[in-house]
Short mmCIF file of C-alpha atoms and ligand atoms in Angstrom, two decimals:
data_model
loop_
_atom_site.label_atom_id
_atom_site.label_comp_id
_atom_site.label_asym_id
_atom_site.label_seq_id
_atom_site.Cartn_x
_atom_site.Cartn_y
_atom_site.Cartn_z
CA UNK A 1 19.47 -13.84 29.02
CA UNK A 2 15.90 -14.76 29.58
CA UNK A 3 13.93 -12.41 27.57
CA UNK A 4 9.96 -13.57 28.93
CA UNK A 5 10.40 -13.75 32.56
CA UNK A 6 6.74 -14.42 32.74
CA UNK A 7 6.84 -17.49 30.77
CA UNK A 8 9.65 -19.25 32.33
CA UNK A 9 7.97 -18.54 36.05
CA UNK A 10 4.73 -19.54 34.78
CA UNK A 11 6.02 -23.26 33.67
CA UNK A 12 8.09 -23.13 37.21
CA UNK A 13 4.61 -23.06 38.54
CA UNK A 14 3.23 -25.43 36.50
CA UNK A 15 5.78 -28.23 36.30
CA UNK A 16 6.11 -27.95 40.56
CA UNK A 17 2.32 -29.45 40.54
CA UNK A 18 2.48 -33.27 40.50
CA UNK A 19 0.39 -34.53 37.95
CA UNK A 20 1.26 -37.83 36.92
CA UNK A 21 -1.24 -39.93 34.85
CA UNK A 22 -1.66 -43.78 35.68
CA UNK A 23 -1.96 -46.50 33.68
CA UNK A 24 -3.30 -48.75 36.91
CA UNK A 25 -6.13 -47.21 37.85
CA UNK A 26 -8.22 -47.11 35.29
CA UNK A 27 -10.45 -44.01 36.50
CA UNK A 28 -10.99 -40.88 34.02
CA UNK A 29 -9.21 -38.57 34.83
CA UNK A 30 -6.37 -41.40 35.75
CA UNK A 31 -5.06 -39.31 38.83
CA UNK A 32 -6.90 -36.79 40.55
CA UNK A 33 -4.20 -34.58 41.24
CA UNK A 34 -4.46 -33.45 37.26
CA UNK A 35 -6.91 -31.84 38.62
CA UNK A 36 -4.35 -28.66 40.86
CA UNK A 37 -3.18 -27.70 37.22
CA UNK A 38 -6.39 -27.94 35.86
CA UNK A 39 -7.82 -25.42 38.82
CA UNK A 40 -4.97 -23.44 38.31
CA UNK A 41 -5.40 -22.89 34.88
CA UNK A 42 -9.04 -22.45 34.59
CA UNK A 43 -8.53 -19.74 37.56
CA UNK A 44 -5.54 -17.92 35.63
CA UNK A 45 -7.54 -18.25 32.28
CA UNK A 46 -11.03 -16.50 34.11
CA UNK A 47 -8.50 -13.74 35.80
CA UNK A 48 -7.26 -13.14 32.05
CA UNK A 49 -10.88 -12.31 31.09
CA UNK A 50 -10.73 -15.17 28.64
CA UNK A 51 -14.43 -16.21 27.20
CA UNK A 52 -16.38 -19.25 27.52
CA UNK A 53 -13.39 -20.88 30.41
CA UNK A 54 -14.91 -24.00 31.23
CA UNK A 55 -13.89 -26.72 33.77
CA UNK A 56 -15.33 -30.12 33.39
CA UNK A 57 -14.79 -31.18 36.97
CA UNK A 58 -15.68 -34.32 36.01
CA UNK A 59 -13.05 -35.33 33.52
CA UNK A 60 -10.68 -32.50 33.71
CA UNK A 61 -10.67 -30.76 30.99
CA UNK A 62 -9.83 -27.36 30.91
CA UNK A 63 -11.37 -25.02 27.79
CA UNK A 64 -11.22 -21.46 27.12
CA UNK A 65 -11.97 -18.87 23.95
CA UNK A 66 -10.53 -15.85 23.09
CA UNK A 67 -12.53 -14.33 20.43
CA UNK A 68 -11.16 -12.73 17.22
CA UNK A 69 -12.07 -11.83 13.34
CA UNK A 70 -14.44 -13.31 11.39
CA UNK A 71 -12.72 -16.18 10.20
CA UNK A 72 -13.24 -19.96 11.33
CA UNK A 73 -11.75 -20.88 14.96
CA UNK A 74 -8.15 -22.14 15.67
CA UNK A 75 -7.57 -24.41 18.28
CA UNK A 76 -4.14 -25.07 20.55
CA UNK A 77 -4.45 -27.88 22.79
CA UNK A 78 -1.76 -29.41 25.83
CA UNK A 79 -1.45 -31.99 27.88
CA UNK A 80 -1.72 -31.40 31.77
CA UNK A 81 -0.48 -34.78 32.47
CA UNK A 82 3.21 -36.41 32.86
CA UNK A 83 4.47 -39.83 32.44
CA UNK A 84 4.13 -42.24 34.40
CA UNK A 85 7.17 -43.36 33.60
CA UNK A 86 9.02 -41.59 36.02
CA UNK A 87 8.20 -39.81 39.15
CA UNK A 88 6.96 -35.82 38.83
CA UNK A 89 6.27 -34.84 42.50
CA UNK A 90 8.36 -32.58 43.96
CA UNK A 91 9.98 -31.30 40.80
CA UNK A 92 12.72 -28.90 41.23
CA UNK A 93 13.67 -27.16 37.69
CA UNK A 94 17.06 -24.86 38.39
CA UNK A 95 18.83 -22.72 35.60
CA UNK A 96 22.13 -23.52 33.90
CA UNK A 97 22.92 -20.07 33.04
CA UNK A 98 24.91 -19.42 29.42
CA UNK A 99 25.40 -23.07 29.00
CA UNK A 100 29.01 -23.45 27.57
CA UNK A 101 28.91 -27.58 26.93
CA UNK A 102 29.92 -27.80 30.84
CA UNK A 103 29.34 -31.58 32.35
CA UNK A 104 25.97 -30.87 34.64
CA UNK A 105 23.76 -33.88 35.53
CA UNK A 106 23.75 -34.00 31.68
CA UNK A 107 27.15 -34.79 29.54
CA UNK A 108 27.48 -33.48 26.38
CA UNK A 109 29.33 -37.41 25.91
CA UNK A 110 25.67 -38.77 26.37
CA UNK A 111 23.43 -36.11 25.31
CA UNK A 112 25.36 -34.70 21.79
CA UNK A 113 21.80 -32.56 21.25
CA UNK A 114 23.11 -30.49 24.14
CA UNK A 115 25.79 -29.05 21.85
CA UNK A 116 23.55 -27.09 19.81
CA UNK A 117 22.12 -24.80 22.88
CA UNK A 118 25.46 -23.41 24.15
CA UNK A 119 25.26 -19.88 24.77
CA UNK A 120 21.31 -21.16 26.05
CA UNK A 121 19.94 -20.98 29.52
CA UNK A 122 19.03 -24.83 30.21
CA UNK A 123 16.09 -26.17 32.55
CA UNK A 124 17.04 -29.33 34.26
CA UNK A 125 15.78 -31.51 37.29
CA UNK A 126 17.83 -32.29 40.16
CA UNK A 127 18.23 -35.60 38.48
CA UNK A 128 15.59 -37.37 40.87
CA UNK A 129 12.07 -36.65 39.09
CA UNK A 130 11.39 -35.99 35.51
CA UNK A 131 11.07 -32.11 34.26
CA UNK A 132 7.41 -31.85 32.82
CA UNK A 133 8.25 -29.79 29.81
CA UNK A 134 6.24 -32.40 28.17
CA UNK A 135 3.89 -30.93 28.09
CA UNK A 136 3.80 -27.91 30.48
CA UNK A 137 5.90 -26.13 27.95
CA UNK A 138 3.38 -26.17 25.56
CA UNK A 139 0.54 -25.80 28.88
CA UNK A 140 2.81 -22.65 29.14
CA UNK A 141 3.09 -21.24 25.46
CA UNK A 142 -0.26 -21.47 25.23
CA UNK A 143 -1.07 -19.39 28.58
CA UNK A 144 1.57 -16.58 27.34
CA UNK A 145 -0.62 -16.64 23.94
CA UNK A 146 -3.79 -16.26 25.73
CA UNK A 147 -2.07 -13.45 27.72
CA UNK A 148 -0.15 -11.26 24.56
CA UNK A 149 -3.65 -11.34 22.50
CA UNK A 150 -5.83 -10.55 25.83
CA UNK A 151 -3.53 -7.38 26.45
CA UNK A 152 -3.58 -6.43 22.72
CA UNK A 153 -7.15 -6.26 21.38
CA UNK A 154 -5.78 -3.87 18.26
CA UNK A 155 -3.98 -7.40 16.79
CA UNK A 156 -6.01 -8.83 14.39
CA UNK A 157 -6.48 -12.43 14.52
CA UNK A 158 -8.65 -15.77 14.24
CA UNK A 159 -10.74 -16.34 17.38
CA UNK A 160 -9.15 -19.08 19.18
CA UNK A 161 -9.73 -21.86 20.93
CA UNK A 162 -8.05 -23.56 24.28
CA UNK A 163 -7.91 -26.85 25.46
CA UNK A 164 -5.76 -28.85 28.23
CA UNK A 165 -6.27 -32.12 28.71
CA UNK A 166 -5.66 -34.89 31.28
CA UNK A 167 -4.07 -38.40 30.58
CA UNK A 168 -2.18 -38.19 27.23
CA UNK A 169 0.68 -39.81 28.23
CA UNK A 170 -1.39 -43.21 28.68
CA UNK A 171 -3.32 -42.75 25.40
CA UNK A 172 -6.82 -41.51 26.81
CA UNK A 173 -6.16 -38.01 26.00
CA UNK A 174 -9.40 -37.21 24.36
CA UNK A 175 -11.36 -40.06 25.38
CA UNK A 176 -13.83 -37.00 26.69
CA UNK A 177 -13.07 -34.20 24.55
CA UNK A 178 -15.68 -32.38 24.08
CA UNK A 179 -15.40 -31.46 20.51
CA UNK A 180 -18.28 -29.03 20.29
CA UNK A 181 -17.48 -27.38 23.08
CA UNK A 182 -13.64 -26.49 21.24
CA UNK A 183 -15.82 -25.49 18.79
CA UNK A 184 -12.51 -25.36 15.85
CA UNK A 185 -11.86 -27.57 13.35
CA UNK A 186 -8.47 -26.75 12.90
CA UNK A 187 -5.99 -26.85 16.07
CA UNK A 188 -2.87 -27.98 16.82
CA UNK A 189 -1.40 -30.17 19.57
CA UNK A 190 1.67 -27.97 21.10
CA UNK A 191 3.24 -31.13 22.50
CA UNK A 192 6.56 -31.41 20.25
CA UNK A 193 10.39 -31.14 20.92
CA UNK A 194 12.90 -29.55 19.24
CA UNK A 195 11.83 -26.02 17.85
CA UNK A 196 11.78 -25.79 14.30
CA UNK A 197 10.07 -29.26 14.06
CA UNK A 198 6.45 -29.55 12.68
CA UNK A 199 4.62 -32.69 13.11
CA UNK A 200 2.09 -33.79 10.81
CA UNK A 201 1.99 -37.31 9.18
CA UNK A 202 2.22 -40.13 12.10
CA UNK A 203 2.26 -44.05 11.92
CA UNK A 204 -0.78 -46.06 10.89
CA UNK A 205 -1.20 -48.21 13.63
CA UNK A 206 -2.33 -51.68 14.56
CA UNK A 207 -1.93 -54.25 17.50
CA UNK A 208 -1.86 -58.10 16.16
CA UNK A 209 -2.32 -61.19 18.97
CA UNK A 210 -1.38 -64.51 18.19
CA UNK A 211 -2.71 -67.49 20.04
CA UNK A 212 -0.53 -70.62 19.62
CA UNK A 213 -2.48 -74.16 20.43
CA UNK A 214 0.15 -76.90 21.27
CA UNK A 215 -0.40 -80.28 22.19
CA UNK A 216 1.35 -81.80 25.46
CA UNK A 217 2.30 -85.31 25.58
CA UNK A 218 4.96 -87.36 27.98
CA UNK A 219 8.13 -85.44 25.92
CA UNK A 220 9.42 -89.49 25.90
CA UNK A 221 7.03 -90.59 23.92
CA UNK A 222 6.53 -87.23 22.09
CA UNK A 223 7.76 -88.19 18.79
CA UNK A 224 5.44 -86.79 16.09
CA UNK A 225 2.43 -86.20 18.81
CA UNK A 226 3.76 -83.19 20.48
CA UNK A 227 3.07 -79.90 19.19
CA UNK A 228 5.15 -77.47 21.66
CA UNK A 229 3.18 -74.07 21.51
CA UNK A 230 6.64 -72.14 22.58
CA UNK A 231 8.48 -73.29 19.55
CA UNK A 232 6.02 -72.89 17.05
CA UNK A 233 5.27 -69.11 18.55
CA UNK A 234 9.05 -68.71 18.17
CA UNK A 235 9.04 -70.06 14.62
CA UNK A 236 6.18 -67.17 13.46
CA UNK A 237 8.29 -64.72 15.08
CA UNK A 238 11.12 -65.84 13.13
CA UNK A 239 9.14 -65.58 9.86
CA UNK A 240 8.83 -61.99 9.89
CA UNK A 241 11.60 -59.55 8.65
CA UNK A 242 14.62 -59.15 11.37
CA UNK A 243 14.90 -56.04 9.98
CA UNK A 244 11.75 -54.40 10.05
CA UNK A 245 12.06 -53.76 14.39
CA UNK A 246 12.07 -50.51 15.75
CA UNK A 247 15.81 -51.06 16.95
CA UNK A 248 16.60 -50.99 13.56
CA UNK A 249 13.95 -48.72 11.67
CA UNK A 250 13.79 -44.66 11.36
CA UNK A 251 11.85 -41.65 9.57
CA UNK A 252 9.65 -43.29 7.17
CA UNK A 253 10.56 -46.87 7.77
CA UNK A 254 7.81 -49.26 9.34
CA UNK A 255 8.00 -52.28 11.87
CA UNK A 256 6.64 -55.09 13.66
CA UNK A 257 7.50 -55.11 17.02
CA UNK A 258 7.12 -58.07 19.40
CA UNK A 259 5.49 -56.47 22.18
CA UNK A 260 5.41 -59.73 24.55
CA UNK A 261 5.14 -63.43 24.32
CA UNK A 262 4.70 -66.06 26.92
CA UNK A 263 3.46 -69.47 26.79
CA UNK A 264 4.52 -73.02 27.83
CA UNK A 265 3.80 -76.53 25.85
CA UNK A 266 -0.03 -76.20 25.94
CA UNK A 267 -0.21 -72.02 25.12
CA UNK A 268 1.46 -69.26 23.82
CA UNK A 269 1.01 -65.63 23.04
CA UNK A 270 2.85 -63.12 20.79
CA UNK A 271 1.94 -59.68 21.11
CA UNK A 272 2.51 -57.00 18.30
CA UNK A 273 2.20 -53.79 17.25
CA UNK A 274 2.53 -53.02 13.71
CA UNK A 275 3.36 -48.97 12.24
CA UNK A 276 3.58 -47.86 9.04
CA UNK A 277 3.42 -44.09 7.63
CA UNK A 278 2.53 -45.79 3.94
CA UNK A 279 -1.20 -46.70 4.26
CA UNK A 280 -0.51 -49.62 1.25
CA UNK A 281 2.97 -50.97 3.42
CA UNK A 282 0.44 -51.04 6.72
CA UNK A 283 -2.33 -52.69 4.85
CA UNK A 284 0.21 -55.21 3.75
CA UNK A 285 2.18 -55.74 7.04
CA UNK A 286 -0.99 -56.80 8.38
CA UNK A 287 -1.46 -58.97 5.52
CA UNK A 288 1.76 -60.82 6.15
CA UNK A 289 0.10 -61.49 10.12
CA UNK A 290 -2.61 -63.69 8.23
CA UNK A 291 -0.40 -65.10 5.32
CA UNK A 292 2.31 -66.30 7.96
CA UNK A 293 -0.62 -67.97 10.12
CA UNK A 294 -2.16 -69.69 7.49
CA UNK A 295 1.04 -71.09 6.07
CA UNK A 296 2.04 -72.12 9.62
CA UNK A 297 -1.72 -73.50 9.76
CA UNK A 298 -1.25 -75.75 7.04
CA UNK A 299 2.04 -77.09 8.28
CA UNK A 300 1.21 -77.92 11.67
CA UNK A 301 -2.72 -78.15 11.62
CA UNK A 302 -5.48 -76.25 10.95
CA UNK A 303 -6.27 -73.78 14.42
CA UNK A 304 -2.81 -74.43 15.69
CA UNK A 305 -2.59 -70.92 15.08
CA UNK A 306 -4.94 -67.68 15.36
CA UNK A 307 -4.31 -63.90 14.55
CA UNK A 308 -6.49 -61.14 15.44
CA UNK A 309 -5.31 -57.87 14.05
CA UNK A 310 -6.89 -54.77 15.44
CA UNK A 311 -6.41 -51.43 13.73
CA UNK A 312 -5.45 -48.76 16.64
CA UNK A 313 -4.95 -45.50 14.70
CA UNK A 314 -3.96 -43.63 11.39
CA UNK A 315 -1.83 -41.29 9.65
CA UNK A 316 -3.04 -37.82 10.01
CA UNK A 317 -1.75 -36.75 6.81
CA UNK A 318 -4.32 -37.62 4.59
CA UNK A 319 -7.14 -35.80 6.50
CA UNK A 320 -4.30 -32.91 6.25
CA UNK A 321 -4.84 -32.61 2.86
CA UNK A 322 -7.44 -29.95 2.78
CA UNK A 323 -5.71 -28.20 5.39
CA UNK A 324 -2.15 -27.80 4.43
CA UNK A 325 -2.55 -23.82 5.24
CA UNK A 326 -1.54 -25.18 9.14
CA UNK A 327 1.48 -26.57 7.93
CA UNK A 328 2.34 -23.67 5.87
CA UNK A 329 1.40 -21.14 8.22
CA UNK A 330 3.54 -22.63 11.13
CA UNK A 331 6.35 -23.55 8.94
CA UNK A 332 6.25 -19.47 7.92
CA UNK A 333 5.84 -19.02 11.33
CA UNK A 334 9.30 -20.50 12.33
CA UNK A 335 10.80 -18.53 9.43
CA UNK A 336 9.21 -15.26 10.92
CA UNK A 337 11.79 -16.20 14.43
CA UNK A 338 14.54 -16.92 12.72
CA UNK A 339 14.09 -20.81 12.34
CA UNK A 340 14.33 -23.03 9.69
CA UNK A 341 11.25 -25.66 10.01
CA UNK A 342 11.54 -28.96 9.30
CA UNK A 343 8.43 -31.21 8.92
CA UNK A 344 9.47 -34.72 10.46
CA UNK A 345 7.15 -37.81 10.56
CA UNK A 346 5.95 -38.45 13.47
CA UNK A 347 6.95 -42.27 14.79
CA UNK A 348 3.80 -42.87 17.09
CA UNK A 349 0.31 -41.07 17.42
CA UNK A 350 -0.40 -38.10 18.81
CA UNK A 351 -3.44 -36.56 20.67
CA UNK A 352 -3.96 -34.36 17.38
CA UNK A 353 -4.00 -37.83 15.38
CA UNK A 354 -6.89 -39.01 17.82
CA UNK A 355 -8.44 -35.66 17.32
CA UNK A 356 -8.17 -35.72 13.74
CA UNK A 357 -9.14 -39.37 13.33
CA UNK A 358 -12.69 -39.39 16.23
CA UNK A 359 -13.52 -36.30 15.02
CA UNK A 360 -12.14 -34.67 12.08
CA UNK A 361 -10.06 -31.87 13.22
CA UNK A 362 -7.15 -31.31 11.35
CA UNK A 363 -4.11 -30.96 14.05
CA UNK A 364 -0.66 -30.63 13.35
CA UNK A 365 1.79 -30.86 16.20
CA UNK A 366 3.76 -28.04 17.10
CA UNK A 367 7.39 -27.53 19.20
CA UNK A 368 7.68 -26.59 22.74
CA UNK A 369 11.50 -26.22 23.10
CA UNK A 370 11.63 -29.68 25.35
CA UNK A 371 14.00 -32.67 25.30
CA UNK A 372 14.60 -35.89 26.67
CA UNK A 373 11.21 -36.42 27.53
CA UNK A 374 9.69 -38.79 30.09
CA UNK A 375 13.28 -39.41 31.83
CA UNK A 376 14.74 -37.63 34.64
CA UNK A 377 17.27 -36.02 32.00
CA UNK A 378 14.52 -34.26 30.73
CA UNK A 379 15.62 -30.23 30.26
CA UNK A 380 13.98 -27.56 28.53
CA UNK A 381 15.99 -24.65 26.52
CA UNK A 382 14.53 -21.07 27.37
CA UNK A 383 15.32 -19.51 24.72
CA UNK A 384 13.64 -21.96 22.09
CA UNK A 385 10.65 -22.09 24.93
CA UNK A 386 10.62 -17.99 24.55
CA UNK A 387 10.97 -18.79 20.23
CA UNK A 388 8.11 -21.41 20.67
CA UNK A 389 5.64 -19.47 22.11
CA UNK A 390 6.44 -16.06 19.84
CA UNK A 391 5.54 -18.97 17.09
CA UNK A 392 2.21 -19.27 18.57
CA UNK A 393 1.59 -15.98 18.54
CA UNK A 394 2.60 -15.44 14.76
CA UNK A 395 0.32 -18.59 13.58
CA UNK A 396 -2.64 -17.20 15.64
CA UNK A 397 -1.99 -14.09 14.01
CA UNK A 398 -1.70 -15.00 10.32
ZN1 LIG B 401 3.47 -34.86 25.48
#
């Protein structure tokens, strides 16, 4: 039985609004249809009577205040945007009512998570567009906080800061955040999965190119002239550990993954990225980049070989340090709803890890209740959306 009618309509409202991000274009925001949330939101966060809503037209971004105690700010930022990965226009979210493991356009064969939300009410697609709960779950959460403290003024609480922002889902999520203007140094992301799960260390991150220099001769009279670039690029890939791939790596365990590679006698390219949680494993994975090309350097020629290794991000958790009160208070939080948290390591970056790392606010990532995201089997549970945002109204709270 859905328990906050008002929530669930409000991310049927949202998640109907196309707003697909683009890695082609290039433009900030990437699509300018981010910008019908982004209206929509600023308009519903003015009617509220929330302070200081702002809309920067220009790179839609959507900010708002609700003010509180005297104590420091805290921040709750969303995405607006969905993947590009599959299609979100004309999304049409329906209800499976008391979900009893019944075959829908999900199988419980395929999808064993499903099992755990019998007795539920599940939000699916009609299988030909993804849902949107990442992240207009969270876009929604957020809203029904702004709402419960703007029609209770008696609850004491830290004054908080909004923010939704465009173009997450292609990695330019806060490429024009405008820090002062959030104005908290603590936040959190609300851009998880699974309730229960809080999200706080992530991968250090690097990408690593390799430029192979071959040398082509007539292959019949090759014999010690020839340097073939493709074999060579094969043989560095083959130097690293087979094991250490992301097909065969979980929680806390780091990888190299070969991105792409192409090439031909004269030229080839391997492309890498490189995660670790451990910032000593990360520093030495990307030691192991160099080692391997200078070995391979001195075997086949100096320059036959070049790396350039390019750090991309890092692991929140050591900024968390001073601010393990966010992780506390949200993992008390869940307890307060009947949840047991569980803090799992994130294995990518996050907006909050951006945040944390450009700027220095300390931003854990919260659950929305969503699953399956970026696919068109993409479904939401209600009642962990309804437990998700009565979370966010406990940690504003506390
Ligand atoms: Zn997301």
């Amino acid at each position: 039985m859905i328990k906050n009618q008002e929530l669930i309509d409000r991310f049927f409202r949202y998640v109907k609004i196309d707003t697909q991000s683009s890695e082609e274009t290039g433009a900030s925001p990437s699509t300018a249809k981010q910008h019908d949330l982004a209206k929509v939101l600023y308009k519903e966060l003015q009617d509220l009577g929330a302070s200081d809503v702002y809309y920067d037209e220009e790179h839609c971004y959507v900010y708002a205040a609700i003010p509180g105690d005297e104590r420091e700010p805290l921040g709750f930022i969303a995405h607006m945007d969905t993947s590009p990965a599959v299609t979100g226009k004309d999304v049409k979210p329906r209800i499976i009512e008391n979900y009893q493991g019944e075959d829908f356009l999900l199988k419980t064969e395929e999808f064993p998570e499903l099992l755990n939300h019998i007795g539920e009410d599940i939000i699916a697609t009609d299988g030909t567009t993804l849902l949107g709960a990442d992240d207009k779950a969270g876009v929604a959460e957020i809203m029904n906080l702004a709402v419960y403290l703007m029609a209770h003024p008696e609850v004491s609480h830290r004054p908080i800061r909004i923010a939704f922002t465009p173009d997450e889902e292609i990695g330019c999520g806060t490429d024009h955040f405008d820090v002062e203007r959030f104005g908290a140094k603590e936040a959190y992301t609300v851009d998880g999965g699974k309730l229960g799960i809080i999200e706080y260390e992530n991968f250090n991150a690097a990408s690593a190119h390799i430029h192979v220099t071959g040398k082509s001769v007539h292959p019949g009279s090759a014999k010690d002239i020839m340097k073939n670039a493709v074999t060579l690029a094969i043989e560095f890939q083959n130097m690293l550990p087979a094991n250490e791939v992301p097909e065969h790596t979980e929680g806390y365990e780091g990888f190299y993954f070969l991105d792409s590679m192409s090439g031909d006698v004269e030229n080839a390219d391997l492309s890498y990225i490189i995660r670790d949680h451990d910032a000593v494993r990360f520093a030495e994975r990307k030691k192991t980049i160099e080692k391997i090309t200078a070995y391979l350097n001195d075997k086949h020629g100096a320059g036959t070989f070049s790396a350039e290794v390019k750090d991309q991000y890092h692991n929140m958790a050591d900024a968390m340090k001073d601010h393990m009160d966010l992780v506390d208070n949200a993992m008390e939080a869940m307890r307060k709803i009947g949840v047991t948290p569980v803090n799992e390591p994130i294995r990518g970056g996050t907006d909050g890890a951006m945040l944390c790392e450009a700027h220095g606010i300390a931003c854990p990532n919260l659950p929305t209740g969503g699953y399956n995201y970026h696919g068109r089997y993409e479904y939401a549970s209600v009642q962990e959306m309804e437990k998700s945002a009565e979370a966010l109204i406990h940690i504003a709270c506390m």
